[in-house]
Amino acid sequence: MESQTPIAELRGATKLFGEVVAAQDLSLAIRRGEFLSFLGPSGCGKTTALRLLAGFEQPTSGDVLLDGQRVNDVPAHLRPVNMVFQHYALFPHLDVAGNIAYGLRQRRPRPDAAAIAAAVEAALRMVRLPGFGDRRIWEMSGGQQQRVALARAIVNEPKLLLLDEPLAALDKKLRRDMQIELQGLQRSLGITFVLVTHDQEEALSMSDRICIMRGGRIEQVGTPRDLYDRPRNRYVADFVGKSNFFEGRAEAAPGGQTILVAAGGHRIAGTAPAPLAAGARVAASLRPEQIGLARAAPEDGGRIALPVEVVTRIFLGEHTEYLVRNRDLGEFLVLVPRQAEAATGAFDPGEAAQAHWRQGDALILADT
Amino acid sequence: MTRRDIRTWLLVAPAAAWLLVMLVLPLVVVVVFSFGERAEAGGYAPAFTLDNYLNLGARATAFANTLTLAPLGTLACLVLAYPLAYFLAMRASPRWRTLLLILVIVPFWTSILIRSYAWIFLLGGQGIPSLLNALGLGSPRLINTPFAVLVGIVYGYLPLMVFPIYVSLDRLDKRLLEASADLGAPPWRSFLQVTLPLSMPGMATGSMLVFILLMGEFLIPAMLGGGKVFFVGNALVDLFLQSRNWPFGSAVAAALVLVMLVAVTLYMRFTRSWAGTRDDVSLM
Ligand SMILES: Nc1ncnc2c1ncn2[C@@H]1O[C@H](COP(=O)(O)OP(=O)(O)O)[C@@H](O)[C@H]1O
Ligand SMILES: [Mg+2]
């Protein structure tokens, strides 16, 4: 039964800084051993959520639980949680080994020197920096410092590892490598990881579940696939993958479908993952890859076609991305696979074309 | 040189410039004079004799006083300045900080002479001792004792110690303290293991400044020591201005410089070795 208690939990946690609401009514159960990401734009309260879990902030109201225990009043140094800080926060007066050993040296009774040295060396191997123990911090590159920060945290075998935009300062290539390494490390250690990021690709590729935040609130929590297939509203759909949005009013239709009536009388049918009131302001979400491009409107009655003008064309290798414009619905993106393009031929900017998709493919979402 | 060394040196640079202008150039003159003889009417007459140096024992008390009270005064300043600087840098709200920092230097706006007169009164028979007497705590003699000189030193030199320490604490990345807490250190251990070592450069700079200036101090011992607690500085005033024995005064001055160099070198070696090994030194 014990393993079903969430490793950590926020229950209606709210944090105010004076007038500023940094986090509002956060409720979230973090599962044992999962890789969870907080995703949202800068200032939406991701760091605050993490700091509530670490114990650097106390909730203004609501509760923080670790392993089923309310820990609101337990200070950071007594929580079995470790954090990898946004700018690493490595101790400049200690060498690499000194930094990594820091947490072990705080234990009482204190482990003996040989045990500490062995643990430090094992942690260094784990982050692929064997033998770097006696380097000074400023002798290390950004990527290496990142690994030291990681080693300094995992050597303590925390129940929960919190990572605050750990990869934000790294260049793209290094970031990709570290994402893979972090994921591998999480699997092999079995430690619960909670990652904060504003990079949707990072969240999508690494996480078991993603918690999407906006303005101090949680918008939706789910697996990357959940969020991709059943976003609760436009904001979430916009955060998870690229999407086109057509705005209009909702109208109920038979067979569980919802129709969006857009400018110019266009009617776009689709499914609504969340219930919508008739007449509500909604947006139809269509992924660029769901839309095709043809010279003439397709005969297929199940497809909806829109006359468009090609604005720009970007060659992406396996795909070509077109930005097209419809008189009523404005500009949107179409992603045409190489094979499909071979059949129709490439479209040049300025050319007229028919954009088409299967009627019903769209997601009809609350436009918030 | 490590980066920390360079930073220390940059902070010491003003003191170094002071040394060059105020000591190195006159030093040449002083060394030449110290081998000479006193002219008939006082002053300097060319000669080459070691008598002045052999005579240094006559001023042993002044050297002893200087060499105990200067380090002691530096230490007292350090111990008192640290909590003050710590409060200003880490605890005071930004709104109050500037005002409090100004208050620390306000005493410098009046002459040390006038401020010392205030202390003569405070430590004199009608000051603190009479207050203690009224409270039935006896009537200890304070003025004209080493203690009075120490009080004057701390009062006069505290700001010089506060500022470098304040700067090093102000620059300390506060996230390091969160990292320390995150790794399981209670606040007092974070202080010993993070704050204290990282404010070492400030402490070293402040101590160096105060110590060097104290070695040449004469006003505070003259006013609060009442001719009983003599510094080498007082001996020099006496030799150059009263008895006009310039060569002997020069020998005393040269000896003082030598002692100061040795002390500063030892001090630097001590702080550097501490800085070099503190990775392994766990204070707890
Ligand atoms: N210590 C603080 N004092 C005042 N406001 C704060 C403090 N910390 C965060 N905030 C505010 O709370 C909001 C959320 O901040 P944060 O959690 O850091 O967002 P994120 O990590 O998503 O960028 C922001 O508006 C920020 O300005
Ligand atoms: Mg943040």
XYZ file of C-alpha atoms and ligand atoms in Angstrom:
680
model
C 0.000 0.000 0.000
C 2.837 2.314 0.920
C 4.043 2.523 -2.655
C 0.695 3.989 -3.680
C 1.103 7.069 -1.515
C 2.325 9.806 -3.843
C 5.973 10.628 -3.172
C 5.004 14.282 -3.017
C 1.796 16.212 -3.162
C 0.568 19.771 -3.359
C -2.921 20.295 -1.926
C -4.448 23.614 -2.828
C -1.059 25.259 -2.336
C -1.105 29.020 -2.828
C 1.902 31.301 -2.530
C 1.649 35.068 -2.363
C 4.583 37.482 -2.480
C 2.898 40.614 -1.169
C 0.279 41.329 -3.813
C 1.812 38.977 -6.389
C 0.133 35.590 -6.684
C 3.068 33.364 -7.643
C 1.162 30.096 -7.285
C -2.555 29.656 -6.885
C -4.379 26.620 -5.590
C -1.885 24.084 -6.924
C -3.106 20.516 -6.465
C -0.942 17.771 -7.831
C 0.146 14.300 -6.775
C 3.623 13.273 -7.889
C 3.941 9.530 -8.397
C 6.779 7.419 -7.087
C 9.510 7.052 -9.700
C 7.929 9.209 -12.380
C 9.519 11.961 -14.468
C 7.231 14.953 -14.177
C 7.738 18.326 -15.869
C 6.323 21.721 -15.053
C 5.919 23.484 -18.380
C 4.912 27.077 -18.939
C 6.181 30.491 -19.978
C 8.508 32.533 -17.806
C 6.827 33.922 -14.681
C 3.990 31.374 -14.564
C 5.057 30.000 -11.173
C 7.095 26.925 -12.085
C 10.047 27.812 -9.863
C 7.685 28.720 -7.031
C 6.075 25.272 -7.256
C 9.515 23.672 -7.057
C 10.579 25.877 -4.148
C 7.433 24.887 -2.254
C 8.476 21.248 -2.631
C 12.106 21.970 -1.678
C 11.094 23.943 1.400
C 12.553 27.313 0.403
C 9.039 28.758 0.432
C 6.136 28.024 2.737
C 2.654 28.024 1.176
C 0.484 30.999 2.133
C -2.380 28.499 2.257
C -2.770 24.846 1.377
C -0.416 21.966 2.133
C 2.782 20.360 0.896
C 3.165 16.630 1.537
C 6.191 14.392 1.171
C 5.601 10.673 1.375
C 2.171 11.286 2.848
C 3.481 13.569 5.613
C 2.526 17.241 5.802
C 5.824 19.135 5.648
C 4.677 22.772 5.494
C 6.795 23.638 8.523
C 9.758 21.374 7.825
C 12.738 23.534 6.748
C 14.620 22.751 3.541
C 17.630 21.196 5.265
C 15.452 18.531 6.867
C 13.608 17.467 3.702
C 14.791 14.345 1.841
C 14.706 16.328 -1.382
C 17.522 17.741 -3.492
C 17.546 20.429 -6.110
C 19.626 21.177 -9.181
C 19.598 24.953 -9.328
C 18.991 27.019 -12.434
C 22.488 28.500 -12.400
C 23.947 25.467 -10.629
C 24.895 27.376 -7.423
C 28.129 25.388 -7.051
C 30.377 26.377 -4.146
C 33.292 28.357 -5.620
C 35.539 27.766 -2.602
C 35.309 23.984 -2.872
C 36.681 21.768 -5.611
C 34.478 19.399 -7.569
C 34.784 16.585 -5.012
C 34.148 19.035 -2.170
C 30.957 20.162 -3.842
C 29.710 16.643 -4.396
C 30.644 15.510 -0.885
C 28.877 18.485 0.701
C 25.546 16.759 1.211
C 27.096 13.563 2.603
C 29.166 15.598 5.082
C 25.998 17.090 6.544
C 24.722 13.667 7.594
C 24.741 12.757 11.272
C 26.366 10.477 12.144
C 28.849 11.571 9.580
C 29.977 8.901 7.095
C 33.708 8.175 7.227
C 36.054 9.776 4.729
C 36.578 6.599 2.687
C 32.842 6.069 2.251
C 32.409 9.692 1.174
C 35.301 9.477 -1.301
C 33.885 6.287 -2.802
C 30.392 7.794 -3.156
C 31.844 10.937 -4.750
C 33.822 8.941 -7.264
C 30.783 6.801 -8.096
C 28.685 9.938 -8.632
C 31.400 11.406 -10.860
C 31.397 8.251 -12.948
C 27.627 8.400 -13.182
C 27.755 11.882 -14.703
C 30.745 10.849 -16.827
C 33.348 13.005 -15.109
C 35.598 10.323 -13.583
C 38.786 11.722 -12.102
C 37.589 15.335 -12.137
C 37.314 15.477 -8.336
C 40.195 17.855 -7.681
C 39.306 20.399 -10.370
C 38.239 23.866 -9.357
C 34.719 24.885 -10.320
C 35.836 27.714 -12.594
C 38.043 25.316 -14.529
C 34.942 23.458 -15.695
C 32.876 24.265 -18.783
C 29.173 25.058 -18.501
C 28.230 21.517 -19.462
C 30.646 20.067 -16.928
C 29.366 22.363 -14.177
C 25.880 21.150 -15.009
C 27.039 17.575 -14.458
C 28.717 18.469 -11.171
C 25.474 20.092 -10.006
C 23.642 16.908 -10.940
C 26.190 14.689 -9.188
C 26.040 16.891 -6.068
C 22.302 16.231 -5.871
C 22.030 12.549 -6.820
C 24.868 11.431 -4.549
C 22.438 12.009 -1.649
C 19.917 9.582 -3.144
C 17.000 11.953 -2.531
C 13.411 10.758 -2.650
C 12.693 13.577 -5.005
C 15.067 15.365 -7.347
C 14.008 18.842 -8.366
C 15.558 20.378 -11.472
C 14.989 24.056 -12.253
C 15.632 24.626 -15.950
C 18.862 22.655 -15.613
C 19.675 22.730 -19.299
C 18.627 26.279 -20.152
C 22.195 27.613 -20.203
C 23.573 24.907 -22.494
C 23.835 25.105 -26.261
C 21.418 23.110 -28.347
C 23.589 20.104 -29.124
C 24.752 19.697 -25.541
C 21.203 20.154 -24.311
C 19.991 17.289 -26.478
C 22.756 15.003 -25.155
C 22.012 15.965 -21.558
C 18.286 15.336 -22.051
C 19.031 11.785 -23.089
C 21.481 11.348 -20.219
C 19.078 12.749 -17.655
C 16.390 10.398 -18.834
C 18.754 7.429 -18.655
C 19.894 8.466 -15.193
C 16.325 8.763 -13.956
C 15.515 5.255 -15.200
C 18.611 3.664 -13.703
C 18.369 5.436 -10.335
C 14.615 5.113 -9.949
C 14.520 8.548 -8.305
C 11.436 10.680 -8.914
C 12.423 13.654 -11.091
C 10.529 16.919 -11.185
C 11.779 19.160 -13.955
C 10.947 22.785 -14.619
C 11.237 23.967 -18.200
C 9.795 26.463 -20.637
C 10.946 24.324 -23.557
C 8.026 22.213 -24.808
C 10.250 19.883 -26.813
C 12.287 19.149 -23.693
C 9.156 18.435 -21.662
C 7.594 16.282 -24.378
C 10.664 14.183 -25.008
C 11.667 13.522 -21.393
C 8.575 13.393 -19.226
C 6.190 10.678 -18.175
C 3.734 13.425 -17.299
C 3.621 17.139 -17.904
C 1.990 19.764 -15.732
C 1.137 22.786 -17.853
C 1.006 26.050 -15.922
C -0.295 29.505 -16.644
C -0.391 32.573 -14.423
C 0.323 30.642 -11.227
C -2.295 27.978 -11.928
C -2.165 24.425 -13.255
C -3.951 24.237 -16.614
C -3.705 20.523 -17.258
C -1.707 17.507 -16.093
C -1.228 14.456 -18.274
C 1.054 12.303 -20.359
C 2.527 14.024 -23.423
C 0.125 11.985 -25.568
C -2.899 12.986 -23.435
C -2.012 16.613 -23.781
C -1.382 16.290 -27.487
C -4.582 14.381 -28.239
C -6.918 15.876 -25.638
C -5.825 19.366 -24.687
C -8.283 21.020 -22.340
C -8.125 24.355 -24.140
C -6.304 26.367 -26.770
C -3.508 27.371 -24.392
C -2.536 23.757 -23.746
C -2.779 22.793 -27.435
C -0.571 25.745 -28.273
C 2.039 24.553 -25.781
C 2.163 20.963 -26.954
C 3.332 20.760 -30.546
C 2.654 23.210 -33.380
C -0.947 23.929 -34.200
C -3.183 26.175 -36.323
C -6.148 27.801 -34.631
C -9.326 28.993 -36.303
C -11.591 31.047 -34.082
C -15.371 31.054 -34.021
C -18.530 30.034 -32.108
C -19.482 26.532 -31.012
C -22.582 24.767 -32.281
C -23.659 21.295 -31.156
C -23.871 18.617 -33.836
C -25.148 15.020 -33.835
C -22.770 12.121 -33.089
C -20.863 13.867 -30.332
C -19.282 16.252 -32.800
C -19.055 19.962 -32.351
C -19.184 22.416 -35.202
C -17.241 25.630 -35.170
C -18.751 28.415 -37.200
C -15.955 30.680 -38.323
C -15.754 33.981 -40.131
C -17.196 33.836 -43.668
C -19.614 31.087 -42.625
C -17.010 28.292 -42.736
C -18.134 25.325 -40.670
C -15.385 23.174 -39.159
C -16.480 19.954 -37.488
C -14.385 18.300 -34.823
C -14.338 16.631 -31.434
C -14.297 18.581 -28.216
C -12.088 16.929 -25.528
C -13.721 19.155 -22.891
C -17.436 20.019 -22.797
C -18.387 23.298 -24.428
C -21.519 25.411 -24.223
C -23.298 26.177 -27.501
C -22.376 29.680 -28.652
C -19.125 29.730 -26.628
C -16.047 31.335 -28.135
C -13.949 28.423 -29.339
C -10.931 27.651 -31.476
C -10.509 24.733 -33.863
C -7.032 23.261 -33.605
C -5.530 21.595 -36.659
C -1.962 20.338 -36.736
C -0.001 21.399 -39.841
C 0.519 17.722 -40.711
C -3.248 17.107 -40.729
C -3.694 19.535 -43.608
C -2.939 18.693 -47.246
C -2.339 20.918 -50.210
C -3.752 20.269 -53.724
C -4.241 22.108 -57.028
C -7.979 21.308 -57.152
C -10.446 20.634 -54.344
C -10.482 16.854 -53.647
C -13.549 14.871 -54.808
C -13.665 13.029 -51.451
C -16.834 14.239 -49.710
C -15.340 13.525 -46.291
C -12.761 16.270 -46.750
C -13.168 19.952 -46.327
C -11.312 22.231 -48.775
C -10.411 25.898 -48.524
C -9.087 28.073 -51.314
C -5.751 29.542 -50.236
C -2.820 31.492 -51.586
C 0.718 30.251 -50.849
C 2.678 32.858 -48.872
C 6.007 31.164 -48.150
C 7.579 27.777 -48.619
C 10.259 26.304 -46.350
C 12.050 23.121 -47.337
C 12.629 20.915 -44.269
C 13.995 17.761 -45.900
C 11.361 15.083 -45.385
C 8.669 17.740 -45.289
C 7.932 21.068 -46.865
C 6.271 23.673 -44.687
C 3.916 26.092 -46.413
C 2.456 29.210 -44.910
C -0.834 29.781 -46.728
C -3.593 32.417 -46.475
C -7.350 32.075 -46.735
C -9.409 35.237 -47.261
C -11.667 34.559 -44.252
C -9.540 32.455 -41.901
C -6.180 34.180 -42.325
C -2.759 32.535 -42.406
C -1.973 28.981 -41.289
C 0.735 26.339 -41.678
C 0.591 23.208 -43.813
C 3.190 20.444 -43.579
C 3.410 18.418 -46.784
C 5.377 15.129 -46.757
C 7.894 14.655 -49.536
C 5.857 11.861 -51.174
C 2.635 13.875 -51.313
C 4.529 16.757 -52.787
C 5.976 14.507 -55.483
C 2.390 13.820 -56.621
C 1.218 17.434 -56.775
C 4.500 19.180 -57.494
C 5.818 22.022 -55.328
C 3.764 25.200 -54.917
C 5.400 28.556 -55.414
C 4.699 31.604 -53.277
C 1.810 33.550 -54.812
C 0.239 30.443 -56.344
C -3.401 29.519 -55.642
C -4.062 26.115 -54.035
C -6.653 24.142 -52.094
C -5.911 23.348 -48.460
C -7.881 20.317 -47.326
C -8.360 18.097 -44.277
C -10.664 15.351 -43.157
C -13.877 16.824 -41.799
C -13.920 15.959 -38.099
C -10.145 15.910 -37.604
C -10.119 19.239 -35.821
C -10.164 19.609 -32.046
C -12.682 22.165 -30.877
C -11.304 23.879 -27.785
C -12.264 26.637 -25.394
C -10.544 29.731 -26.760
C -8.634 30.650 -23.590
C 47.927 33.522 -9.044
C 44.390 32.364 -8.566
C 41.469 34.666 -9.151
C 40.931 35.074 -5.449
C 44.526 36.180 -5.013
C 44.073 38.801 -7.690
C 40.918 40.057 -6.065
C 42.651 40.291 -2.724
C 45.462 42.220 -4.318
C 43.052 44.617 -6.006
C 41.436 45.280 -2.676
C 44.832 45.761 -1.086
C 45.950 48.090 -3.888
C 44.934 51.326 -2.112
C 46.933 50.255 0.909
C 49.815 49.339 -1.380
C 49.750 52.782 -3.006
C 49.633 54.323 0.437
C 52.665 52.249 1.360
C 54.598 53.350 -1.685
C 54.035 57.071 -1.286
C 54.070 57.236 2.480
C 56.691 54.629 3.260
C 58.950 53.502 0.462
C 60.146 56.950 -0.612
C 60.672 58.336 2.892
C 62.130 54.968 3.791
C 65.220 55.607 1.694
C 65.777 58.858 3.553
C 65.068 57.173 6.862
C 67.543 54.363 6.236
C 70.284 56.830 5.337
C 69.552 58.951 8.423
C 69.486 55.928 10.700
C 73.219 55.394 10.261
C 74.000 59.052 11.007
C 74.584 61.068 14.175
C 72.570 63.718 15.975
C 73.827 67.172 15.045
C 74.735 69.582 17.849
C 71.463 71.525 17.697
C 69.455 68.438 16.865
C 68.651 67.001 13.469
C 70.997 64.938 11.325
C 74.753 64.917 10.805
C 76.298 62.546 8.243
C 78.182 59.581 9.702
C 78.208 55.819 9.614
C 77.462 54.241 12.947
C 75.354 51.329 14.231
C 74.857 53.021 17.629
C 71.268 54.015 16.826
C 70.315 50.415 16.204
C 72.187 49.110 19.233
C 70.237 51.635 21.267
C 66.798 50.370 20.181
C 66.287 48.561 23.495
C 65.578 51.940 25.032
C 62.256 51.967 23.186
C 61.376 48.315 23.830
C 58.205 49.212 25.730
C 56.840 51.177 22.791
C 57.525 48.226 20.498
C 55.946 45.812 22.951
C 52.845 47.981 23.298
C 52.501 48.390 19.551
C 53.018 44.699 18.883
C 50.376 43.662 21.388
C 47.765 46.364 20.953
C 47.887 46.553 17.133
C 47.089 42.842 16.608
C 44.679 42.910 19.540
C 42.960 46.006 18.148
C 42.767 44.403 14.699
C 41.226 41.302 16.206
C 38.747 43.341 18.266
C 37.761 45.281 15.145
C 37.320 42.046 13.199
C 35.194 40.413 15.866
C 32.972 43.462 16.250
C 32.832 44.436 12.583
C 31.815 41.020 11.300
C 28.371 40.871 12.944
C 27.746 44.475 11.942
C 28.751 43.869 8.309
C 26.769 40.634 8.333
C 23.655 42.379 9.546
C 24.042 45.151 6.965
C 24.659 42.809 4.039
C 22.413 39.856 4.874
C 19.648 41.018 7.185
C 18.961 44.747 6.823
C 16.213 45.603 4.349
C 17.541 47.392 1.259
C 15.579 50.471 2.308
C 17.557 50.834 5.542
C 20.872 49.541 4.295
C 22.143 52.766 2.710
C 21.195 54.825 5.727
C 22.933 52.401 8.085
C 26.039 52.335 5.908
C 26.183 56.133 6.054
C 25.813 55.988 9.819
C 28.873 53.745 9.948
C 31.024 56.455 8.345
C 29.416 59.462 10.021
C 32.036 59.522 12.802
C 34.665 60.165 10.113
C 33.078 63.527 9.436
C 34.590 64.979 12.611
C 38.244 64.969 13.527
C 39.582 61.986 15.432
C 40.995 64.559 17.845
C 37.552 65.799 18.816
C 36.163 62.288 18.977
C 39.018 61.217 21.202
C 38.241 64.095 23.571
C 34.749 62.694 23.826
C 36.222 59.353 24.829
C 38.532 61.014 27.350
C 35.428 62.331 29.049
C 33.497 59.069 28.701
C 36.273 56.907 30.087
C 37.425 59.531 32.597
C 36.456 59.729 36.265
C 33.143 61.483 35.580
C 32.108 59.207 32.736
C 31.487 55.509 32.709
C 33.377 54.795 35.977
C 31.114 57.144 37.945
C 28.085 55.563 36.310
C 29.336 52.111 37.331
C 29.968 53.467 40.793
C 26.411 54.750 41.034
C 25.219 51.256 40.129
C 27.366 49.865 42.889
C 29.726 48.085 40.538
C 32.896 49.674 41.806
C 34.833 52.467 40.156
C 37.450 50.963 37.836
C 40.114 53.195 36.334
C 39.595 53.186 32.577
C 41.307 56.243 31.151
C 45.078 56.003 30.517
C 44.998 52.199 30.419
C 45.615 49.799 27.523
C 41.870 49.143 27.639
C 41.132 52.806 26.893
C 43.539 52.695 23.945
C 41.821 49.555 22.677
C 38.417 51.227 22.952
C 39.731 54.195 20.977
C 41.225 51.898 18.340
C 38.017 49.938 17.856
C 36.005 53.128 17.724
C 38.305 54.757 15.190
C 39.054 51.810 12.925
C 35.821 49.830 12.929
C 34.494 51.351 9.668
C 37.696 50.379 7.844
C 36.990 46.790 8.830
C 33.241 46.895 8.234
C 33.405 47.965 4.611
C 35.581 45.263 3.042
C 33.660 42.583 4.936
C 30.360 44.161 3.924
C 31.438 44.140 0.274
C 32.453 40.479 0.312
C 29.200 39.466 2.036
C 27.111 41.619 -0.253
C 28.684 39.952 -3.270
C 28.141 36.470 -1.900
C 25.659 34.632 -4.097
C 22.733 34.013 -1.727
C 21.681 30.990 -3.769
C 24.746 29.219 -2.358
C 23.091 29.361 1.049
C 19.948 27.793 -0.361
C 22.098 25.124 -2.000
C 23.744 24.481 1.359
C 20.365 24.154 3.094
C 19.129 21.951 0.281
C 22.066 19.621 0.884
C 21.119 19.286 4.526
C 23.112 21.951 6.356
C 21.294 23.812 9.151
C 21.734 27.613 9.030
C 24.648 27.829 11.476
C 26.587 25.201 9.533
C 25.847 26.987 6.264
C 27.355 30.061 7.880
C 30.525 28.231 8.925
C 30.939 26.285 5.696
C 29.832 28.803 3.076
C 29.452 32.368 4.355
C 32.584 32.490 6.481
C 35.044 31.054 3.932
C 33.610 33.184 1.143
C 33.982 36.354 3.210
C 37.651 35.565 3.923
C 38.945 38.028 1.294
C 37.020 40.841 2.980
C 38.296 39.861 6.406
C 41.867 39.622 5.101
C 41.688 43.020 3.428
C 40.079 44.723 6.413
C 42.555 43.215 8.859
C 45.494 44.208 6.702
C 44.289 47.793 6.383
C 43.600 48.198 10.079
C 46.764 46.438 11.172
C 49.064 48.467 8.949
C 47.491 51.733 10.005
C 47.553 50.715 13.688
C 51.276 49.992 13.567
C 51.846 53.686 12.866
C 49.150 55.005 15.233
C 50.149 57.704 17.747
C 47.126 59.922 18.356
C 44.879 57.442 20.144
C 47.603 56.202 22.555
C 48.660 59.778 23.209
C 45.143 60.903 24.122
C 43.612 57.839 25.744
C 46.841 56.262 27.016
C 47.899 59.469 28.729
C 51.624 58.903 28.218
C 51.396 55.533 29.952
C 50.505 53.394 26.960
C 53.108 54.428 24.444
C 53.180 53.251 20.817
C 56.220 53.349 18.525
C 54.420 56.191 16.777
C 54.576 58.230 19.979
C 58.258 57.459 20.346
C 58.786 58.804 16.841
C 56.852 62.006 17.514
C 58.961 62.476 20.591
C 62.293 61.741 18.880
C 61.669 63.839 15.788
C 59.770 66.792 17.260
C 60.856 67.020 20.908
C 64.394 65.756 21.355
C 65.199 66.233 17.666
C 67.303 63.093 17.552
C 66.621 62.338 13.901
C 69.102 59.498 13.426
C 67.787 57.533 16.421
C 64.219 58.314 15.341
C 65.098 57.010 11.884
C 66.469 53.792 13.341
C 63.245 53.312 15.345
C 61.204 54.011 12.218
C 63.271 51.581 10.138
C 62.857 48.911 12.794
C 59.115 49.530 12.835
C 58.912 49.097 9.086
C 60.892 45.884 9.315
C 58.661 44.506 12.051
C 55.590 45.475 10.054
C 56.873 43.741 6.918
C 57.573 40.570 8.840
C 54.164 40.660 10.508
C 52.316 41.297 7.258
C 54.223 38.557 5.458
C 53.445 36.071 8.211
C 49.822 37.133 8.201
C 49.505 36.746 4.453
C 51.120 33.347 4.541
C 48.715 32.304 7.267
C 45.583 33.484 5.451
C 46.760 32.003 2.175
C 47.510 28.603 3.653
C 44.129 28.658 5.321
C 42.475 29.525 2.037
C 44.449 26.781 0.294
C 43.532 23.981 2.642
C 40.025 24.861 3.651
C 38.557 22.426 1.147
C 39.675 19.666 3.436
C 39.119 21.538 6.656
C 35.632 20.895 7.738
C 34.894 23.317 10.497
C 32.556 20.919 12.215
N 10.717 36.218 -3.948
C 9.775 36.789 -4.746
N 9.292 38.009 -4.436
C 8.328 38.580 -5.202
N 7.814 38.028 -6.304
C 8.246 36.814 -6.669
C 9.264 36.136 -5.914
N 9.499 34.950 -6.508
C 8.695 34.895 -7.595
N 7.942 36.010 -7.691
C 6.926 36.287 -8.713
O 6.086 35.172 -8.802
C 5.781 34.875 -10.138
C 6.183 33.462 -10.490
O 7.594 33.367 -10.458
P 8.385 32.029 -10.764
O 7.820 30.935 -9.939
O 9.817 32.316 -10.580
O 8.051 31.785 -12.297
P 8.778 30.840 -13.377
O 9.754 29.967 -12.675
O 7.672 30.091 -14.006
O 9.437 31.753 -14.344
C 6.465 35.932 -10.987
O 5.542 36.944 -11.269
C 7.545 36.449 -10.091
O 7.840 37.768 -10.388
Mg 11.934 29.937 -13.036
